[in-house]
Amino acid sequence: MGVRRLVINVRVVFLFLLLWIFSVQTLPAEERGKVRERMVREPVFGGQVLIQEAGRKGNPPLVLIHGLGDLASGTWQGLLPQLARVYHVVTFDLPGFGRSQKQNSLYSPGNYATFVKWVVDTFIGGAPIVVGHSLGGAIALRYAGTYPEALTRLVLIDVAGVLDRRVYTKEMLGVLAENFSVPSSVDSFLGNMVGGLPNPLFDLDLMLDNDLLRQQLLGGDPEKIAAIALIQEDFSPYLFRIKAPTAILWGEHDRVTPMRTGVLLEANLPEAVLRIIPGAGHMPMDEQPRLFAAAFSEALQGDYRPAARPVQGGQRAGRCEGTSGMVFEGDYESLEIVDCRDVHLRDIRARSVTLRRSTAVFDGGEISGGEVGLRAEGSTLTANGLKISAPTAVAASGSRLDLAGVRLSGKQAAVVSGGRLQLFFSVSRIDSPHGSGTIHGLREMAAGEEL
């Protein structure tokens, strides 16, 4: 009798075990789609924060980081049911936003990256895929560069910041000058308060670090504090430490975060691919939900790779003189651009490039093999993700060079100035006898000076 009861009990336990396994595998169509919420106290800013989870623990972990504004984690709500079928999703209202506690604290990318690490350690325990949009993209970058082993993949969407403050706010002022309707009050705030001021009337870092000044000048407003801290951040010490494969998604018509940021990230991050969402602006998940969902799914799974670049002959010489709007692509022995406007050089490869009294934009590409890689005289140049390697990488005079994610390598010098020269570096690198390492910010050079 005792044996029979034991057998029955074993069968009952086994039956309940089967029912539990069955429920875990089949019922989660409803359960996994539900968002589990909790308010907890976090240790970085010392306040209450809203944490949200969806999907089954044990699935691949996925962390979603939102951008500026009190929409907060609502940014991801339309995507959560589908994501929860495959991933263990963890998202949150960043401290200072949404339903999380708002305080007069330093809401900087560095502090937010520390907060994300606490979330990962507390609610996941392993290396997740990390996704960030806008400000969240900047936080994801800082997290990936600070803790390069603590994620498996990085997905960046319309990343804010990264460019030098003077460059970013100048672009924002251009948008405002065109009477374009900017979808964030904070971006208008940046354009009006900070934009275009190379020498601010007060020390922004001093203001950010001081509780009283943050309260007096910014009203202790987390959104304003986070926006100012973002444009003050220098990402160059972290960008080049990132190891995780990276996917970059960008709205085709985003006027809040310039697409050149995506170009420079693609050129400098591991296995990076930039994918444009047609017809979308700064919120592609809302503006083109179907296109975004498809691209996002591929980004999470790593289903697309950089396209192979066709090999072309490099013996041709390219020239532009007295015209505007010309486009150069492919391989060249040399390129000469004289008295031209709005020239676009896309992923070019050349031994040397010369600009005289011209304006031009480089997106990607490489200049190497000549004695001087790039010459610029009386010209305005914008370069994103360009690599230049030569005995003298750049020789310029009377010019303004805006260099974002650019790598300059010169056996004699990275830059030689033949006259007054203004250089705006954003998350770039130089290597020369005069110094090597990352460089970010404004450099003004007089004739005869070298970098």
PDB file of N, CA and C in Angstrom, residues 150-220:
ATOM      1  N   ALA A 150      30.551  43.756 -20.852  1.00  0.00           N
ATOM      2  CA  ALA A 150      29.255  43.594 -20.197  1.00  0.00           C
ATOM      3  C   ALA A 150      28.079  43.726 -21.157  1.00  0.00           C
ATOM      4  N   LEU A 151      28.274  43.381 -22.410  1.00  0.00           N
ATOM      5  CA  LEU A 151      27.192  43.327 -23.388  1.00  0.00           C
ATOM      6  C   LEU A 151      27.623  42.443 -24.544  1.00  0.00           C
ATOM      7  N   THR A 152      26.642  41.906 -25.272  1.00  0.00           N
ATOM      8  CA  THR A 152      26.936  41.027 -26.404  1.00  0.00           C
ATOM      9  C   THR A 152      26.753  41.725 -27.737  1.00  0.00           C
ATOM     10  N   ARG A 153      25.895  42.734 -27.772  1.00  0.00           N
ATOM     11  CA  ARG A 153      25.617  43.461 -29.009  1.00  0.00           C
ATOM     12  C   ARG A 153      25.119  44.844 -28.641  1.00  0.00           C
ATOM     13  N   LEU A 154      25.388  45.806 -29.532  1.00  0.00           N
ATOM     14  CA  LEU A 154      24.988  47.187 -29.304  1.00  0.00           C
ATOM     15  C   LEU A 154      24.117  47.641 -30.474  1.00  0.00           C
ATOM     16  N   VAL A 155      22.956  48.198 -30.163  1.00  0.00           N
ATOM     17  CA  VAL A 155      22.070  48.743 -31.197  1.00  0.00           C
ATOM     18  C   VAL A 155      21.816  50.211 -30.857  1.00  0.00           C
ATOM     19  N   LEU A 156      22.165  51.086 -31.779  1.00  0.00           N
ATOM     20  CA  LEU A 156      22.076  52.528 -31.567  1.00  0.00           C
ATOM     21  C   LEU A 156      21.059  53.119 -32.542  1.00  0.00           C
ATOM     22  N   ILE A 157      20.165  53.948 -32.029  1.00  0.00           N
ATOM     23  CA  ILE A 157      19.095  54.526 -32.838  1.00  0.00           C
ATOM     24  C   ILE A 157      19.132  56.045 -32.702  1.00  0.00           C
ATOM     25  N   ASP A 158      19.422  56.753 -33.803  1.00  0.00           N
ATOM     26  CA  ASP A 158      19.387  58.221 -33.834  1.00  0.00           C
ATOM     27  C   ASP A 158      20.041  58.812 -32.579  1.00  0.00           C
ATOM     28  N   VAL A 159      21.329  58.525 -32.428  1.00  0.00           N
ATOM     29  CA  VAL A 159      22.054  58.877 -31.205  1.00  0.00           C
ATOM     30  C   VAL A 159      22.242  60.390 -31.090  1.00  0.00           C
ATOM     31  N   ALA A 160      21.935  60.933 -29.921  1.00  0.00           N
ATOM     32  CA  ALA A 160      22.160  62.357 -29.656  1.00  0.00           C
ATOM     33  C   ALA A 160      23.550  62.554 -29.050  1.00  0.00           C
ATOM     34  N   GLY A 161      24.036  63.814 -29.132  1.00  0.00           N
ATOM     35  CA  GLY A 161      25.344  64.118 -28.575  1.00  0.00           C
ATOM     36  C   GLY A 161      26.455  63.627 -29.489  1.00  0.00           C
ATOM     37  N   VAL A 162      27.552  63.151 -28.917  1.00  0.00           N
ATOM     38  CA  VAL A 162      28.746  62.602 -29.585  1.00  0.00           C
ATOM     39  C   VAL A 162      29.564  63.709 -30.259  1.00  0.00           C
ATOM     40  N   LEU A 163      28.933  64.514 -31.140  1.00  0.00           N
ATOM     41  CA  LEU A 163      29.658  65.611 -31.763  1.00  0.00           C
ATOM     42  C   LEU A 163      30.060  66.640 -30.710  1.00  0.00           C
ATOM     43  N   ASP A 164      31.147  67.355 -30.975  1.00  0.00           N
ATOM     44  CA  ASP A 164      31.561  68.436 -30.081  1.00  0.00           C
ATOM     45  C   ASP A 164      30.416  69.424 -29.903  1.00  0.00           C
ATOM     46  N   ARG A 165      30.302  69.974 -28.709  1.00  0.00           N
ATOM     47  CA  ARG A 165      29.194  70.874 -28.384  1.00  0.00           C
ATOM     48  C   ARG A 165      29.032  71.998 -29.382  1.00  0.00           C
ATOM     49  N   ARG A 166      30.128  72.609 -29.804  1.00  0.00           N
ATOM     50  CA  ARG A 166      30.043  73.739 -30.723  1.00  0.00           C
ATOM     51  C   ARG A 166      29.471  73.314 -32.069  1.00  0.00           C
ATOM     52  N   VAL A 167      29.848  72.111 -32.488  1.00  0.00           N
ATOM     53  CA  VAL A 167      29.378  71.596 -33.767  1.00  0.00           C
ATOM     54  C   VAL A 167      27.901  71.237 -33.690  1.00  0.00           C
ATOM     55  N   TYR A 168      27.525  70.513 -32.635  1.00  0.00           N
ATOM     56  CA  TYR A 168      26.138  70.063 -32.518  1.00  0.00           C
ATOM     57  C   TYR A 168      25.182  71.242 -32.399  1.00  0.00           C
ATOM     58  N   THR A 169      25.516  72.211 -31.543  1.00  0.00           N
ATOM     59  CA  THR A 169      24.605  73.328 -31.341  1.00  0.00           C
ATOM     60  C   THR A 169      24.562  74.240 -32.562  1.00  0.00           C
ATOM     61  N   LYS A 170      25.650  74.305 -33.334  1.00  0.00           N
ATOM     62  CA  LYS A 170      25.622  75.062 -34.587  1.00  0.00           C
ATOM     63  C   LYS A 170      24.625  74.421 -35.558  1.00  0.00           C
ATOM     64  N   GLU A 171      24.631  73.082 -35.628  1.00  0.00           N
ATOM     65  CA  GLU A 171      23.683  72.399 -36.509  1.00  0.00           C
ATOM     66  C   GLU A 171      22.253  72.607 -36.026  1.00  0.00           C
ATOM     67  N   MET A 172      22.055  72.603 -34.698  1.00  0.00           N
ATOM     68  CA  MET A 172      20.727  72.842 -34.167  1.00  0.00           C
ATOM     69  C   MET A 172      20.249  74.248 -34.487  1.00  0.00           C
ATOM     70  N   LEU A 173      21.142  75.228 -34.402  1.00  0.00           N
ATOM     71  CA  LEU A 173      20.767  76.591 -34.747  1.00  0.00           C
ATOM     72  C   LEU A 173      20.375  76.686 -36.214  1.00  0.00           C
ATOM     73  N   GLY A 174      21.068  75.918 -37.063  1.00  0.00           N
ATOM     74  CA  GLY A 174      20.701  75.906 -38.479  1.00  0.00           C
ATOM     75  C   GLY A 174      19.294  75.390 -38.687  1.00  0.00           C
ATOM     76  N   VAL A 175      18.930  74.347 -37.932  1.00  0.00           N
ATOM     77  CA  VAL A 175      17.571  73.811 -38.021  1.00  0.00           C
ATOM     78  C   VAL A 175      16.557  74.850 -37.566  1.00  0.00           C
ATOM     79  N   LEU A 176      16.867  75.509 -36.434  1.00  0.00           N
ATOM     80  CA  LEU A 176      15.939  76.507 -35.917  1.00  0.00           C
ATOM     81  C   LEU A 176      15.817  77.688 -36.860  1.00  0.00           C
ATOM     82  N   ALA A 177      16.923  78.070 -37.500  1.00  0.00           N
ATOM     83  CA  ALA A 177      16.899  79.195 -38.429  1.00  0.00           C
ATOM     84  C   ALA A 177      16.013  78.922 -39.636  1.00  0.00           C
ATOM     85  N   GLU A 178      15.856  77.645 -39.982  1.00  0.00           N
ATOM     86  CA  GLU A 178      15.001  77.279 -41.108  1.00  0.00           C
ATOM     87  C   GLU A 178      13.538  77.165 -40.696  1.00  0.00           C
ATOM     88  N   ASN A 179      13.251  77.536 -39.410  1.00  0.00           N
ATOM     89  CA  ASN A 179      11.884  77.449 -38.879  1.00  0.00           C
ATOM     90  C   ASN A 179      11.340  76.036 -38.925  1.00  0.00           C
ATOM     91  N   PHE A 180      12.267  75.083 -38.827  1.00  0.00           N
ATOM     92  CA  PHE A 180      11.852  73.680 -38.790  1.00  0.00           C
ATOM     93  C   PHE A 180      11.245  73.391 -37.429  1.00  0.00           C
ATOM     94  N   SER A 181      10.181  72.620 -37.381  1.00  0.00           N
ATOM     95  CA  SER A 181       9.516  72.294 -36.126  1.00  0.00           C
ATOM     96  C   SER A 181      10.272  71.179 -35.427  1.00  0.00           C
ATOM     97  N   VAL A 182      11.064  71.536 -34.413  1.00  0.00           N
ATOM     98  CA  VAL A 182      11.862  70.553 -33.691  1.00  0.00           C
ATOM     99  C   VAL A 182      10.980  69.842 -32.678  1.00  0.00           C
ATOM    100  N   PRO A 183      10.947  68.502 -32.672  1.00  0.00           N
ATOM    101  CA  PRO A 183       9.981  67.785 -31.858  1.00  0.00           C
ATOM    102  C   PRO A 183      10.314  67.683 -30.381  1.00  0.00           C
ATOM    103  N   SER A 184      11.296  68.407 -29.894  1.00  0.00           N
ATOM    104  CA  SER A 184      11.630  68.327 -28.468  1.00  0.00           C
ATOM    105  C   SER A 184      11.907  69.717 -27.940  1.00  0.00           C
ATOM    106  N   SER A 185      11.245  70.069 -26.855  1.00  0.00           N
ATOM    107  CA  SER A 185      11.468  71.382 -26.248  1.00  0.00           C
ATOM    108  C   SER A 185      12.903  71.519 -25.775  1.00  0.00           C
ATOM    109  N   VAL A 186      13.511  70.411 -25.436  1.00  0.00           N
ATOM    110  CA  VAL A 186      14.888  70.476 -24.948  1.00  0.00           C
ATOM    111  C   VAL A 186      15.833  70.852 -26.073  1.00  0.00           C
ATOM    112  N   ASP A 187      15.594  70.352 -27.274  1.00  0.00           N
ATOM    113  CA  ASP A 187      16.453  70.721 -28.386  1.00  0.00           C
ATOM    114  C   ASP A 187      16.348  72.213 -28.666  1.00  0.00           C
ATOM    115  N   SER A 188      15.144  72.783 -28.559  1.00  0.00           N
ATOM    116  CA  SER A 188      14.992  74.224 -28.697  1.00  0.00           C
ATOM    117  C   SER A 188      15.743  74.939 -27.580  1.00  0.00           C
ATOM    118  N   PHE A 189      15.648  74.380 -26.397  1.00  0.00           N
ATOM    119  CA  PHE A 189      16.357  74.955 -25.254  1.00  0.00           C
ATOM    120  C   PHE A 189      17.858  74.995 -25.517  1.00  0.00           C
ATOM    121  N   LEU A 190      18.398  73.884 -26.039  1.00  0.00           N
ATOM    122  CA  LEU A 190      19.827  73.832 -26.336  1.00  0.00           C
ATOM    123  C   LEU A 190      20.202  74.874 -27.361  1.00  0.00           C
ATOM    124  N   GLY A 191      19.401  74.950 -28.425  1.00  0.00           N
ATOM    125  CA  GLY A 191      19.710  75.889 -29.488  1.00  0.00           C
ATOM    126  C   GLY A 191      19.717  77.322 -29.010  1.00  0.00           C
ATOM    127  N   ASN A 192      18.778  77.684 -28.130  1.00  0.00           N
ATOM    128  CA  ASN A 192      18.655  79.060 -27.681  1.00  0.00           C
ATOM    129  C   ASN A 192      19.635  79.421 -26.573  1.00  0.00           C
ATOM    130  N   MET A 193      19.885  78.456 -25.680  1.00  0.00           N
ATOM    131  CA  MET A 193      20.688  78.785 -24.501  1.00  0.00           C
ATOM    132  C   MET A 193      22.170  78.567 -24.709  1.00  0.00           C
ATOM    133  N   VAL A 194      22.513  77.448 -25.352  1.00  0.00           N
ATOM    134  CA  VAL A 194      23.920  77.079 -25.447  1.00  0.00           C
ATOM    135  C   VAL A 194      24.442  77.204 -26.873  1.00  0.00           C
ATOM    136  N   GLY A 195      23.577  77.035 -27.847  1.00  0.00           N
ATOM    137  CA  GLY A 195      24.012  76.918 -29.234  1.00  0.00           C
ATOM    138  C   GLY A 195      24.828  78.093 -29.716  1.00  0.00           C
ATOM    139  N   GLY A 196      25.914  77.772 -30.400  1.00  0.00           N
ATOM    140  CA  GLY A 196      26.717  78.785 -31.063  1.00  0.00           C
ATOM    141  C   GLY A 196      27.552  79.628 -30.142  1.00  0.00           C
ATOM    142  N   LEU A 197      27.664  79.272 -28.863  1.00  0.00           N
ATOM    143  CA  LEU A 197      28.465  80.056 -27.935  1.00  0.00           C
ATOM    144  C   LEU A 197      29.779  79.333 -27.663  1.00  0.00           C
ATOM    145  N   PRO A 198      30.828  79.616 -28.452  1.00  0.00           N
ATOM    146  CA  PRO A 198      32.092  78.901 -28.250  1.00  0.00           C
ATOM    147  C   PRO A 198      32.705  79.188 -26.884  1.00  0.00           C
ATOM    148  N   ASN A 199      32.406  80.369 -26.312  1.00  0.00           N
ATOM    149  CA  ASN A 199      32.886  80.693 -24.972  1.00  0.00           C
ATOM    150  C   ASN A 199      31.683  81.079 -24.118  1.00  0.00           C
ATOM    151  N   PRO A 200      31.031  80.099 -23.474  1.00  0.00           N
ATOM    152  CA  PRO A 200      29.822  80.387 -22.719  1.00  0.00           C
ATOM    153  C   PRO A 200      30.059  81.444 -21.654  1.00  0.00           C
ATOM    154  N   LEU A 201      28.971  82.136 -21.260  1.00  0.00           N
ATOM    155  CA  LEU A 201      29.081  83.171 -20.246  1.00  0.00           C
ATOM    156  C   LEU A 201      29.346  82.579 -18.871  1.00  0.00           C
ATOM    157  N   PHE A 202      29.155  81.287 -18.733  1.00  0.00           N
ATOM    158  CA  PHE A 202      29.460  80.625 -17.470  1.00  0.00           C
ATOM    159  C   PHE A 202      30.044  79.250 -17.786  1.00  0.00           C
ATOM    160  N   ASP A 203      30.717  78.693 -16.806  1.00  0.00           N
ATOM    161  CA  ASP A 203      31.345  77.385 -16.971  1.00  0.00           C
ATOM    162  C   ASP A 203      30.273  76.307 -16.813  1.00  0.00           C
ATOM    163  N   LEU A 204      29.942  75.632 -17.918  1.00  0.00           N
ATOM    164  CA  LEU A 204      28.877  74.635 -17.876  1.00  0.00           C
ATOM    165  C   LEU A 204      29.214  73.473 -16.964  1.00  0.00           C
ATOM    166  N   ASP A 205      30.475  73.046 -16.962  1.00  0.00           N
ATOM    167  CA  ASP A 205      30.866  71.945 -16.080  1.00  0.00           C
ATOM    168  C   ASP A 205      30.742  72.345 -14.614  1.00  0.00           C
ATOM    169  N   LEU A 206      31.116  73.580 -14.301  1.00  0.00           N
ATOM    170  CA  LEU A 206      30.969  74.066 -12.927  1.00  0.00           C
ATOM    171  C   LEU A 206      29.503  74.071 -12.525  1.00  0.00           C
ATOM    172  N   MET A 207      28.633  74.520 -13.441  1.00  0.00           N
ATOM    173  CA  MET A 207      27.206  74.532 -13.164  1.00  0.00           C
ATOM    174  C   MET A 207      26.679  73.112 -12.931  1.00  0.00           C
ATOM    175  N   LEU A 208      27.086  72.176 -13.781  1.00  0.00           N
ATOM    176  CA  LEU A 208      26.594  70.808 -13.665  1.00  0.00           C
ATOM    177  C   LEU A 208      27.018  70.162 -12.361  1.00  0.00           C
ATOM    178  N   ASP A 209      28.204  70.474 -11.903  1.00  0.00           N
ATOM    179  CA  ASP A 209      28.750  69.818 -10.711  1.00  0.00           C
ATOM    180  C   ASP A 209      28.264  70.437  -9.403  1.00  0.00           C
ATOM    181  N   ASN A 210      27.550  71.570  -9.477  1.00  0.00           N
ATOM    182  CA  ASN A 210      27.165  72.301  -8.276  1.00  0.00           C
ATOM    183  C   ASN A 210      25.646  72.265  -8.101  1.00  0.00           C
ATOM    184  N   ASP A 211      25.187  71.689  -6.980  1.00  0.00           N
ATOM    185  CA  ASP A 211      23.746  71.563  -6.729  1.00  0.00           C
ATOM    186  C   ASP A 211      23.041  72.910  -6.763  1.00  0.00           C
ATOM    187  N   LEU A 212      23.640  73.922  -6.128  1.00  0.00           N
ATOM    188  CA  LEU A 212      23.011  75.233  -6.031  1.00  0.00           C
ATOM    189  C   LEU A 212      22.897  75.892  -7.407  1.00  0.00           C
ATOM    190  N   LEU A 213      23.982  75.816  -8.218  1.00  0.00           N
ATOM    191  CA  LEU A 213      23.949  76.426  -9.549  1.00  0.00           C
ATOM    192  C   LEU A 213      22.960  75.702 -10.460  1.00  0.00           C
ATOM    193  N   ARG A 214      22.891  74.371 -10.349  1.00  0.00           N
ATOM    194  CA  ARG A 214      21.905  73.636 -11.153  1.00  0.00           C
ATOM    195  C   ARG A 214      20.491  74.091 -10.818  1.00  0.00           C
ATOM    196  N   GLN A 215      20.261  74.343  -9.523  1.00  0.00           N
ATOM    197  CA  GLN A 215      18.935  74.784  -9.104  1.00  0.00           C
ATOM    198  C   GLN A 215      18.655  76.211  -9.580  1.00  0.00           C
ATOM    199  N   GLN A 216      19.630  77.100  -9.434  1.00  0.00           N
ATOM    200  CA  GLN A 216      19.435  78.506  -9.789  1.00  0.00           C
ATOM    201  C   GLN A 216      19.319  78.716 -11.295  1.00  0.00           C
ATOM    202  N   LEU A 217      20.169  78.041 -12.076  1.00  0.00           N
ATOM    203  CA  LEU A 217      20.234  78.303 -13.507  1.00  0.00           C
ATOM    204  C   LEU A 217      19.350  77.387 -14.335  1.00  0.00           C
ATOM    205  N   LEU A 218      19.093  76.178 -13.834  1.00  0.00           N
ATOM    206  CA  LEU A 218      18.295  75.218 -14.600  1.00  0.00           C
ATOM    207  C   LEU A 218      17.027  74.789 -13.872  1.00  0.00           C
ATOM    208  N   GLY A 219      16.786  75.384 -12.710  1.00  0.00           N
ATOM    209  CA  GLY A 219      15.596  75.026 -11.944  1.00  0.00           C
ATOM    210  C   GLY A 219      15.620  73.594 -11.434  1.00  0.00           C
ATOM    211  N   GLY A 220      16.800  72.975 -11.409  1.00  0.00           N
ATOM    212  CA  GLY A 220      16.896  71.577 -10.995  1.00  0.00           C
ATOM    213  C   GLY A 220      16.150  70.634 -11.911  1.00  0.00           C
TER     214      GLY A 220
END
